[in-house]
C-alpha positions as a Markdown table, in Angstrom:
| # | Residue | x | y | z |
|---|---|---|---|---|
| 1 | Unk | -0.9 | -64.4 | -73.0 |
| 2 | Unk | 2.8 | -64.7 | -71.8 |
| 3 | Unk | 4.0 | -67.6 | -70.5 |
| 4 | Unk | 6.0 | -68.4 | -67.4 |
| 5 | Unk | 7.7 | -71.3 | -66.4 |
| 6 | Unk | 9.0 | -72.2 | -62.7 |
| 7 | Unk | 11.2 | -75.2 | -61.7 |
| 8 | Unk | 11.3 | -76.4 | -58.5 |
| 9 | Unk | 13.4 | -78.4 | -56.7 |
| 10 | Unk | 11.0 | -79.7 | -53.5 |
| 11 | Unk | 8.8 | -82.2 | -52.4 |
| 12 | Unk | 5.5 | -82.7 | -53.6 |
| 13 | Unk | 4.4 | -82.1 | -49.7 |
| 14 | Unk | 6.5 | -78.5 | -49.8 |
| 15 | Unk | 5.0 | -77.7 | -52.4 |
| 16 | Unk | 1.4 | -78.5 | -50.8 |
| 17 | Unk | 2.2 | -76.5 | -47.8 |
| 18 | Unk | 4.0 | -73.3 | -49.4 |
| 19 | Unk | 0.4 | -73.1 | -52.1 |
| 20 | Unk | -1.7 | -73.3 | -48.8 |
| 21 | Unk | 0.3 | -70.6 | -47.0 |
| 22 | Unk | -0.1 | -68.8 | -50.0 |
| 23 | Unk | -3.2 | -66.5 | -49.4 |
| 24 | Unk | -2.0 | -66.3 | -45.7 |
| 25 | Unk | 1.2 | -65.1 | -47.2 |
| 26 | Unk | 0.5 | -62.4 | -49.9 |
| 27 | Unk | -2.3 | -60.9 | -47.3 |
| 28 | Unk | 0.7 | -60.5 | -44.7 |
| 29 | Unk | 3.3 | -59.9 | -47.5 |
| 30 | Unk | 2.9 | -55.8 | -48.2 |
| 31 | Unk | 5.9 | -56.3 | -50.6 |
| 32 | Unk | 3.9 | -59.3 | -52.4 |
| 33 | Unk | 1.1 | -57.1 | -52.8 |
| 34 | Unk | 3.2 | -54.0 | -53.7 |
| 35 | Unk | 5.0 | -55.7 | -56.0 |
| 36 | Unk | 2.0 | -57.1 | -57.9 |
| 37 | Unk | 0.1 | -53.9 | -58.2 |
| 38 | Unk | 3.2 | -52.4 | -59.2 |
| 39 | Unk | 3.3 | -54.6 | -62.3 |
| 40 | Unk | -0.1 | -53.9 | -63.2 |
| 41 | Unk | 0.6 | -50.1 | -63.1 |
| 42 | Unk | 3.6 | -50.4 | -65.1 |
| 43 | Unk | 1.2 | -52.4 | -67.7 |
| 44 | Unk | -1.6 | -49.9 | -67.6 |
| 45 | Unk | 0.1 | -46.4 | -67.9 |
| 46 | Unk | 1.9 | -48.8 | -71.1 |
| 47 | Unk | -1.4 | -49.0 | -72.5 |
| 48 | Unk | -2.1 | -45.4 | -72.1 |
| 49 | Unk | 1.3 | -43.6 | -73.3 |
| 50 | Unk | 0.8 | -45.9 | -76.2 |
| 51 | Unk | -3.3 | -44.5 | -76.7 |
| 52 | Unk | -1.7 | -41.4 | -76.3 |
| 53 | Unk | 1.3 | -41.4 | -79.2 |
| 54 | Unk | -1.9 | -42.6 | -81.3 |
| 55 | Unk | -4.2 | -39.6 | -80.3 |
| 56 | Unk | -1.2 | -37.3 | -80.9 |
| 57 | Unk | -0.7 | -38.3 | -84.2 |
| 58 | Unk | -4.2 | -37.9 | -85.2 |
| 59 | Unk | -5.2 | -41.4 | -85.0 |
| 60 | Unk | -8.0 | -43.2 | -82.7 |
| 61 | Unk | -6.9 | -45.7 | -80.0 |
| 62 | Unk | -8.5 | -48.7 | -79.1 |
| 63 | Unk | -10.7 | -47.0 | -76.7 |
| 64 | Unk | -12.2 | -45.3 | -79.9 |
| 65 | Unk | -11.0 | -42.2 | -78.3 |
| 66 | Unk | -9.6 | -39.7 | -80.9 |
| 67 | Unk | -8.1 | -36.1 | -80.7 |
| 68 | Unk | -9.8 | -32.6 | -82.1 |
| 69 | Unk | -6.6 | -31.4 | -84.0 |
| 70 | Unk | -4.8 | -28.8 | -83.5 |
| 71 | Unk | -5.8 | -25.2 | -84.4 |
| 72 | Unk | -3.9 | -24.1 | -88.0 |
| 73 | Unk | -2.1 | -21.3 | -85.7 |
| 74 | Unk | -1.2 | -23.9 | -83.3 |
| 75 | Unk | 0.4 | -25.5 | -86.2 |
| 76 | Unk | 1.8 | -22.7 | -87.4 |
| 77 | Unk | 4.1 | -21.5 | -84.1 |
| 78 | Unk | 5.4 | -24.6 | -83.8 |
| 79 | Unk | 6.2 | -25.5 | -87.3 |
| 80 | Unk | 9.1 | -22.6 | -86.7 |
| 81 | Unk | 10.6 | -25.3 | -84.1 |
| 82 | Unk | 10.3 | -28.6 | -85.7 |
| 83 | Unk | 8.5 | -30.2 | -88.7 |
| 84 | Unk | 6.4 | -32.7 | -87.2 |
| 85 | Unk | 3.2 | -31.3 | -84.7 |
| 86 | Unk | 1.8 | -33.6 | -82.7 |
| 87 | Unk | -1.5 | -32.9 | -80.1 |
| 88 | Unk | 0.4 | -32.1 | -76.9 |
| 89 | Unk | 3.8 | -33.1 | -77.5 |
| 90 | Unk | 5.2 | -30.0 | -78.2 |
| 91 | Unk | 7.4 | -30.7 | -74.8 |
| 92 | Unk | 7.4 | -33.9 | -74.4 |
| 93 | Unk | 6.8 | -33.5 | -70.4 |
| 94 | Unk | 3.0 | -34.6 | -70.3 |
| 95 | Unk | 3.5 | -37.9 | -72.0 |
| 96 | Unk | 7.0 | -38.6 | -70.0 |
| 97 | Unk | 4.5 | -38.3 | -67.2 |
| 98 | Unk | 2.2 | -40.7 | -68.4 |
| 99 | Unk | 4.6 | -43.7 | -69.1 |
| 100 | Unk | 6.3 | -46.3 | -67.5 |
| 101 | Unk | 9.7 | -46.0 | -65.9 |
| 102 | Unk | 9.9 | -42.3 | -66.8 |
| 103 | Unk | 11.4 | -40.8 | -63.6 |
| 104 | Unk | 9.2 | -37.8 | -63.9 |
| 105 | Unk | 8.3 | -35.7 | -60.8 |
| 106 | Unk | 4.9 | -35.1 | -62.4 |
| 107 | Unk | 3.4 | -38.5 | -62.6 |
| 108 | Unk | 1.0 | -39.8 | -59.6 |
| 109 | Unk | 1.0 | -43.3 | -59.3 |
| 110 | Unk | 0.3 | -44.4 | -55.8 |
| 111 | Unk | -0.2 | -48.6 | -54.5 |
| 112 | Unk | -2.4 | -49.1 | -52.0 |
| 113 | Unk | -4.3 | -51.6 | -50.7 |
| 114 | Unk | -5.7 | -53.3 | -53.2 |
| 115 | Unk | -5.8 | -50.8 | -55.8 |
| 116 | Unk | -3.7 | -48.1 | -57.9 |
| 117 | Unk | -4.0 | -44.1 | -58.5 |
| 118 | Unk | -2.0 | -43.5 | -61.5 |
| 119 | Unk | -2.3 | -39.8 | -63.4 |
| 120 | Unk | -0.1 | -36.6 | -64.0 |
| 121 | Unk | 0.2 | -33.4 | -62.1 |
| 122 | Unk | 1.4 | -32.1 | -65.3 |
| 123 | Unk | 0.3 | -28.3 | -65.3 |
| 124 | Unk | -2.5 | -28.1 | -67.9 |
| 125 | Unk | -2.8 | -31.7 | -68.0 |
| 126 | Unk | -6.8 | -31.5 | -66.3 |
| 127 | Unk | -7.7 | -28.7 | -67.8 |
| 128 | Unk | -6.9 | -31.0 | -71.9 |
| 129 | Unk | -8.4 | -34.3 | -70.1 |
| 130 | Unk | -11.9 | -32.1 | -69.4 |
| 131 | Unk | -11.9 | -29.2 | -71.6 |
| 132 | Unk | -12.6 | -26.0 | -70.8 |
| 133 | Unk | -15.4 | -24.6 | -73.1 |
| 134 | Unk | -14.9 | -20.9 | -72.0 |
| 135 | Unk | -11.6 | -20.8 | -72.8 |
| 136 | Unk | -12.2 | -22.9 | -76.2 |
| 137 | Unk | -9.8 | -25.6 | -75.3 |
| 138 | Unk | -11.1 | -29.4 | -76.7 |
| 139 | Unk | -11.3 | -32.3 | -74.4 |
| 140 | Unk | -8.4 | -34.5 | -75.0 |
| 141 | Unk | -8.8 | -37.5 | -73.0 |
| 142 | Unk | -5.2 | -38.5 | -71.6 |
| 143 | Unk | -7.0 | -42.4 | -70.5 |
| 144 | Unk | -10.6 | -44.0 | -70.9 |
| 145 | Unk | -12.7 | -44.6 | -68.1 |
| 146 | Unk | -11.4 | -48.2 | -66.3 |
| 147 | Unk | -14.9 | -49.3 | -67.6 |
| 148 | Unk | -14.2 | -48.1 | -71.1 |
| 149 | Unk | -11.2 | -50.1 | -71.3 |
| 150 | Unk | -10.5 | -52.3 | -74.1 |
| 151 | Unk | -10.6 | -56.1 | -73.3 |
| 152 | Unk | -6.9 | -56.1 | -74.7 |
| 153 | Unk | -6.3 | -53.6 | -71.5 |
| 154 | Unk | -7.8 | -55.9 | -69.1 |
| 155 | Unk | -6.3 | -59.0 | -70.2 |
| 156 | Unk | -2.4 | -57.3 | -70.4 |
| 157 | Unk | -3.3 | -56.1 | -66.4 |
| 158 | Unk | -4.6 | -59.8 | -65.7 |
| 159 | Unk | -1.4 | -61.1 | -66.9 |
| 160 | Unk | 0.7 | -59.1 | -65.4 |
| 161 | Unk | -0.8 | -59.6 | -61.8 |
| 162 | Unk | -0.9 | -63.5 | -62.6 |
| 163 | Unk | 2.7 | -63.4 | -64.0 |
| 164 | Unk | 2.8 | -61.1 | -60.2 |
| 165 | Unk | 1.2 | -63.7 | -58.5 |
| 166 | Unk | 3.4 | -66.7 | -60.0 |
| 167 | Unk | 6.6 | -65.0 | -58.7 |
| 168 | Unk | 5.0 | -64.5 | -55.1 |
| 169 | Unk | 4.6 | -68.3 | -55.2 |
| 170 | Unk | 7.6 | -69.3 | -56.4 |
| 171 | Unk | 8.9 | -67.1 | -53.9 |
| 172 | Unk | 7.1 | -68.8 | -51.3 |
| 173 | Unk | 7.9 | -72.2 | -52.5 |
| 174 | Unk | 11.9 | -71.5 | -52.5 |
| 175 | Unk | 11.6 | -70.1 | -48.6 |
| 176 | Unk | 9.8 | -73.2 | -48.1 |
């Protein structure tokens, strides 16, 4: 759990006054809200570029979610361009899209009121998160389920929209 601290220079009665204009505030405030969802998307597609480095490398993430590995052919082509093969990283452009502050023009990640959409319009990217069976390609899930998540997922997005929603009252005390 991080911790923040604030220090204010106001009356105990400012104070008062900006906290109870608070909800009033960050209902009116797009930005506020913006801003807070924003930080929990940056926290949650953290979480999943890091599941996915894990799944890449063979491992299992803290989802329990784990990678078939690659075919030996698979591994074979692209031994010829580098030593280390890694489940779909040959490129490098699916996980930019998955992670947080990559200026990608394939990654979705949409606020809106009160929630997020975050993803990839990588090409191929559905096709490994579901599988196709008739073309023999695996599922590889890119993210869990939101009600598979780890608690340690949940807890990182809490604290970022709390550490979000101590800034927006800050904020509100200093315009106070």
């Amino acid at each position: 759990m991080s911790q923040t601290t604030i220090t204010v220079r106001a009356s105990r009665d400012d104070v008062r006054k900006a906290i109870l204009t608070l909800p009033q505030e960050v209902v009116i405030s797009n930005a506020a809200v913006d801003d807070i969802l924003a930080r929990c998307a940056m926290v949650i597609l953290g979480r999943v570029k890091q599941a996915f480095i894990v799944k890449a490398r063979g491992g299992t993430d803290e989802a329990g979610d784990k990678w078939e590995p690659l075919k030996p052919a698979t591994i074979k082509r692209r031994r010829g361009k580098s030593q280390s093969v890694e489940i779909l990283r040959d490129t490098g452009l699916l996980l930019n899209s998955l992670s947080p502050g990559m200026a990608s023009p394939n990654q979705v990640l949409v606020l809106g009121r009160g929630d997020i959409v975050l993803g990839t319009n990588r090409k191929g990217a559905a096709a490994h998160h579901h599988g196709v069976p008739k073309r023999n390609l695996p599922q590889r899930r890119l993210w869990p389920d939101p009600d598979k998540w780890p608690d340690s997922w949940r807890e990182d997005v809490l604290d970022a929209a709390r550490d979000g929603m101590i800034q927006v009252i800050a904020q509100t005390i200093r315009e106070t």
